[in-house]
CSV table of C-alpha atoms in Angstrom, one decimal:
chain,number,residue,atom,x,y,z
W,22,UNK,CA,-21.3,-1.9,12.3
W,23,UNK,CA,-24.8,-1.3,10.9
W,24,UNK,CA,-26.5,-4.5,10.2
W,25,UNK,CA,-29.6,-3.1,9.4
W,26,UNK,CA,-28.6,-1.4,6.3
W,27,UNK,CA,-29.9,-3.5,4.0
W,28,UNK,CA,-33.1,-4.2,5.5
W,29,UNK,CA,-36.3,-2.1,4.4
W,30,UNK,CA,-38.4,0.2,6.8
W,31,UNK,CA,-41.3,-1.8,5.9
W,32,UNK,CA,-39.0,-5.1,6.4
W,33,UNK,CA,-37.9,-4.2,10.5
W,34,UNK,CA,-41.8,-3.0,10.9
W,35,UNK,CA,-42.9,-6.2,10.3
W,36,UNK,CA,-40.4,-7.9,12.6
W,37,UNK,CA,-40.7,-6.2,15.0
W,38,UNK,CA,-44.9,-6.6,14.7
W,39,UNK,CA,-44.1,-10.6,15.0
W,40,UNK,CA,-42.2,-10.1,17.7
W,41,UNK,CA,-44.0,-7.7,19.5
W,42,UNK,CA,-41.4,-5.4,19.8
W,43,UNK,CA,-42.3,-1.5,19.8
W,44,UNK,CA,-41.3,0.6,17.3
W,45,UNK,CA,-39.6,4.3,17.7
W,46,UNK,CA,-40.0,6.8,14.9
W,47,UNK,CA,-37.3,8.9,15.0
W,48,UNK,CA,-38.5,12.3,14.0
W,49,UNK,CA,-34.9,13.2,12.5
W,50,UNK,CA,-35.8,10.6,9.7
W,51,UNK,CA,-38.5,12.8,8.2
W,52,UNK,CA,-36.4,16.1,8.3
W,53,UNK,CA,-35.7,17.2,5.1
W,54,UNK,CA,-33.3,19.5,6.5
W,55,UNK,CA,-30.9,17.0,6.9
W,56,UNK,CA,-29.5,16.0,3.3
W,57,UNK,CA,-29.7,12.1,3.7
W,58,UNK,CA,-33.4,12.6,4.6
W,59,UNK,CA,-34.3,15.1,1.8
W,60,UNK,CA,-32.2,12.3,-0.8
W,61,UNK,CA,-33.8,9.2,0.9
W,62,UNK,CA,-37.5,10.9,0.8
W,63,UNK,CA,-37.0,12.9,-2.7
W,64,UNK,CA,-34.2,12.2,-4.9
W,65,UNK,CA,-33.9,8.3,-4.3
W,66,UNK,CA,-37.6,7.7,-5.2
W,67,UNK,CA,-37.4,10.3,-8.5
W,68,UNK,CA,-34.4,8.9,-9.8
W,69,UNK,CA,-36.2,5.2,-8.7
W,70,UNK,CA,-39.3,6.2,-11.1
W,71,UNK,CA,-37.1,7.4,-14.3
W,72,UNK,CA,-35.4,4.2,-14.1
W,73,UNK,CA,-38.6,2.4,-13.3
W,74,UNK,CA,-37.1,0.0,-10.9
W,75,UNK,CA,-36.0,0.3,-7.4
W,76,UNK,CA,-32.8,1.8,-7.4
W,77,UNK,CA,-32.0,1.0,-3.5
W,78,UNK,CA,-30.8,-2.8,-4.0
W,79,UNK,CA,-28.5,-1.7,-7.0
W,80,UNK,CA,-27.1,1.0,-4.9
W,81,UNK,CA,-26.5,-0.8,-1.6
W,82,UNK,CA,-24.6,-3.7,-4.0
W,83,UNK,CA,-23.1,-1.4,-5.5
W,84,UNK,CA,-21.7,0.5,-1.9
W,85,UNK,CA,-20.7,-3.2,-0.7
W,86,UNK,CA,-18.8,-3.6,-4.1
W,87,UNK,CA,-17.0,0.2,-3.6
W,88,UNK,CA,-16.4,-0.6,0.4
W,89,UNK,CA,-14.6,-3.9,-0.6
W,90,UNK,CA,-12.0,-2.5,-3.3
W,91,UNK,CA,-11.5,0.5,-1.8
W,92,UNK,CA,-10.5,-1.5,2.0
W,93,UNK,CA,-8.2,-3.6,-0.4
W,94,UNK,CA,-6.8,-0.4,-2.6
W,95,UNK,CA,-6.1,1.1,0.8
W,96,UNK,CA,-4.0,-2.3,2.0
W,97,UNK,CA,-2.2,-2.6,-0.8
W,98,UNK,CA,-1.5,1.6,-0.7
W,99,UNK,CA,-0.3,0.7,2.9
W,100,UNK,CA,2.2,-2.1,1.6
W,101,UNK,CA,3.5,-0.4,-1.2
W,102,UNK,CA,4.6,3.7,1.1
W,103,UNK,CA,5.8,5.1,3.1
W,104,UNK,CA,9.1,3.8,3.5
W,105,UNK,CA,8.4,0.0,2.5
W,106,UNK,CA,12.3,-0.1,2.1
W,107,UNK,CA,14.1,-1.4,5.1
W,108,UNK,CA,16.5,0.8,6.9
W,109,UNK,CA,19.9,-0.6,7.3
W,110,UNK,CA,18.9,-2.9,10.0
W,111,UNK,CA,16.2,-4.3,7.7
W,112,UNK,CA,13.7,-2.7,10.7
W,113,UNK,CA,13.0,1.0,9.7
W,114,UNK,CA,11.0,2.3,7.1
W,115,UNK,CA,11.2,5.7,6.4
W,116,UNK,CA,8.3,7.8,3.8
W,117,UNK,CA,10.9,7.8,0.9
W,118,UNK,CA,9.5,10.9,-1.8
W,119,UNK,CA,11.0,8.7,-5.0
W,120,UNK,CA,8.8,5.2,-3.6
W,121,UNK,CA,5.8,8.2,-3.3
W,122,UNK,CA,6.5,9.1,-7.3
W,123,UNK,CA,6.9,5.7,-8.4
W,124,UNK,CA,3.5,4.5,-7.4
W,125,UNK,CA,0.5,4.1,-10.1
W,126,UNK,CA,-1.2,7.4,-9.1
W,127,UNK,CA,-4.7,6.0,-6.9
W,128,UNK,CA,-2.0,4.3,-4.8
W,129,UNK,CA,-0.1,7.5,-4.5
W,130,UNK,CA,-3.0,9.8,-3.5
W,131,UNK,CA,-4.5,6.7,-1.3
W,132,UNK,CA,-1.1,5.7,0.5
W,133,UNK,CA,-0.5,9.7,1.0
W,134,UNK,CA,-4.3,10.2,2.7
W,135,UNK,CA,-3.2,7.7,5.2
W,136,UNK,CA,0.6,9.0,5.8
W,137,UNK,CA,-1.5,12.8,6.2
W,138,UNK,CA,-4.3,11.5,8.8
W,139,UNK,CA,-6.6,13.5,10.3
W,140,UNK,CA,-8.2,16.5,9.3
W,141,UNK,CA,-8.2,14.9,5.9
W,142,UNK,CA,-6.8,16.0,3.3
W,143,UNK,CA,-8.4,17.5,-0.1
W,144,UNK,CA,-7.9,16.3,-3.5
W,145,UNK,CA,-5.4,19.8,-4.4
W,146,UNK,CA,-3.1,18.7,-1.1
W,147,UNK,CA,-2.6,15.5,-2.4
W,148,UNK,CA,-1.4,16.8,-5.6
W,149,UNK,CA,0.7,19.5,-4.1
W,150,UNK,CA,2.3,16.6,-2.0
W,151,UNK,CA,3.0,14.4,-4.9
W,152,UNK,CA,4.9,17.7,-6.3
W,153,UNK,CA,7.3,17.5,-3.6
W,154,UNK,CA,7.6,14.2,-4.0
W,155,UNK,CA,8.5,14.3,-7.5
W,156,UNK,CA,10.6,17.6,-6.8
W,157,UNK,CA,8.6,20.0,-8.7
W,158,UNK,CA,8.3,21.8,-5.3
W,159,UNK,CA,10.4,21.8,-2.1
W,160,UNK,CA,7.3,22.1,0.4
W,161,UNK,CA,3.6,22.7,0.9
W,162,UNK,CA,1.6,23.7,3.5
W,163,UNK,CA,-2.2,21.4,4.4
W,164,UNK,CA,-5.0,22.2,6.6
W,165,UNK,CA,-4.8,21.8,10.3
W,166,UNK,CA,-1.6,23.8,10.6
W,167,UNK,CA,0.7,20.9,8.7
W,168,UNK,CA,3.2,21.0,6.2
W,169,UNK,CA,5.2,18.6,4.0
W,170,UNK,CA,8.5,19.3,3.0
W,171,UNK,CA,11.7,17.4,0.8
W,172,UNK,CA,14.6,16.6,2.6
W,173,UNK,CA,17.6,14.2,1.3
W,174,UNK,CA,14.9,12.5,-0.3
W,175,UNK,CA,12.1,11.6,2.8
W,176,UNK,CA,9.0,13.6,2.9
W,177,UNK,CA,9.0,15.0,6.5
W,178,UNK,CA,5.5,16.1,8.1
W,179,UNK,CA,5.4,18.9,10.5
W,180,UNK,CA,2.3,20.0,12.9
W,181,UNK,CA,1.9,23.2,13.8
């Protein structure tokens, strides 16, 4: 958690002066060497003064916004595959390729990114996935040594 993402430099200076509290400069924060700090110290103020407002509100509601539909996209990619039909005892639920193909395709890709795991996987795995879920292909191989193959109609994941 980072509750101090929407508060202002110039915001936790000044509580910290009520308070008394010292403050650390981290010299990291004023490396340009390090993207965020070059986008934070360059870009965000540019792109602040074409628009001639401050961009950071709008772009920190707009994060909160993107964090809340993707968390829900992501439960409802969870619900919906692998395997969300019950095995014979009603207890199993096994990564069924048609279920995969029949899914609006966000759901799809989403449901498949968190079947895959860690490293994770790029947008072109995905898709070659969701070919051997449909049964254009019979197998793929993924980053990290995995592979995904068709077999009587589950998706099987191998490592290594």
């Amino acid at each position: 958690m980072r509750p101090l993402l929407d508060a202002r430099r110039a915001d936790t200076r000044a509580l910290c002066a009520a308070l008394g509290l010292p403050v650390f400069d981290d010299p990291m924060n004023d490396d340009r060497a390090f993207r965020r700090v070059a986008i934070r110290h360059d870009v965000l103020p540019y792109l602040s003064a074409l628009a001639e407002r401050d961009l950071v509100p709008v772009l920190a509601r707009q994060a909160e916004i993107l964090r809340s539909d993707s968390e829900f996209l992501d439960e409802l990619a969870a619900r919906a595959w692998p395997g969300r039909e019950a095995g014979g005892d009603g207890g199993d639920h096994e990564p069924r390729a048609a279920s995969l193909a029949a899914l609006p395709l966000p759901l799809a890709r989403r449901a498949l990114r968190q079947w895959l795991g860690a490293p994770p996987p790029s947008l072109a795995e995905i898709d070659r996935v969701l070919a051997v879920a449909i049964g254009d292909a019979r197998a793929t191989e993924l980053g990290g040594g995995r592979a995904v193959r068709r077999s009587a109609g589950l998706l099987v994941l191998t490592v290594g």
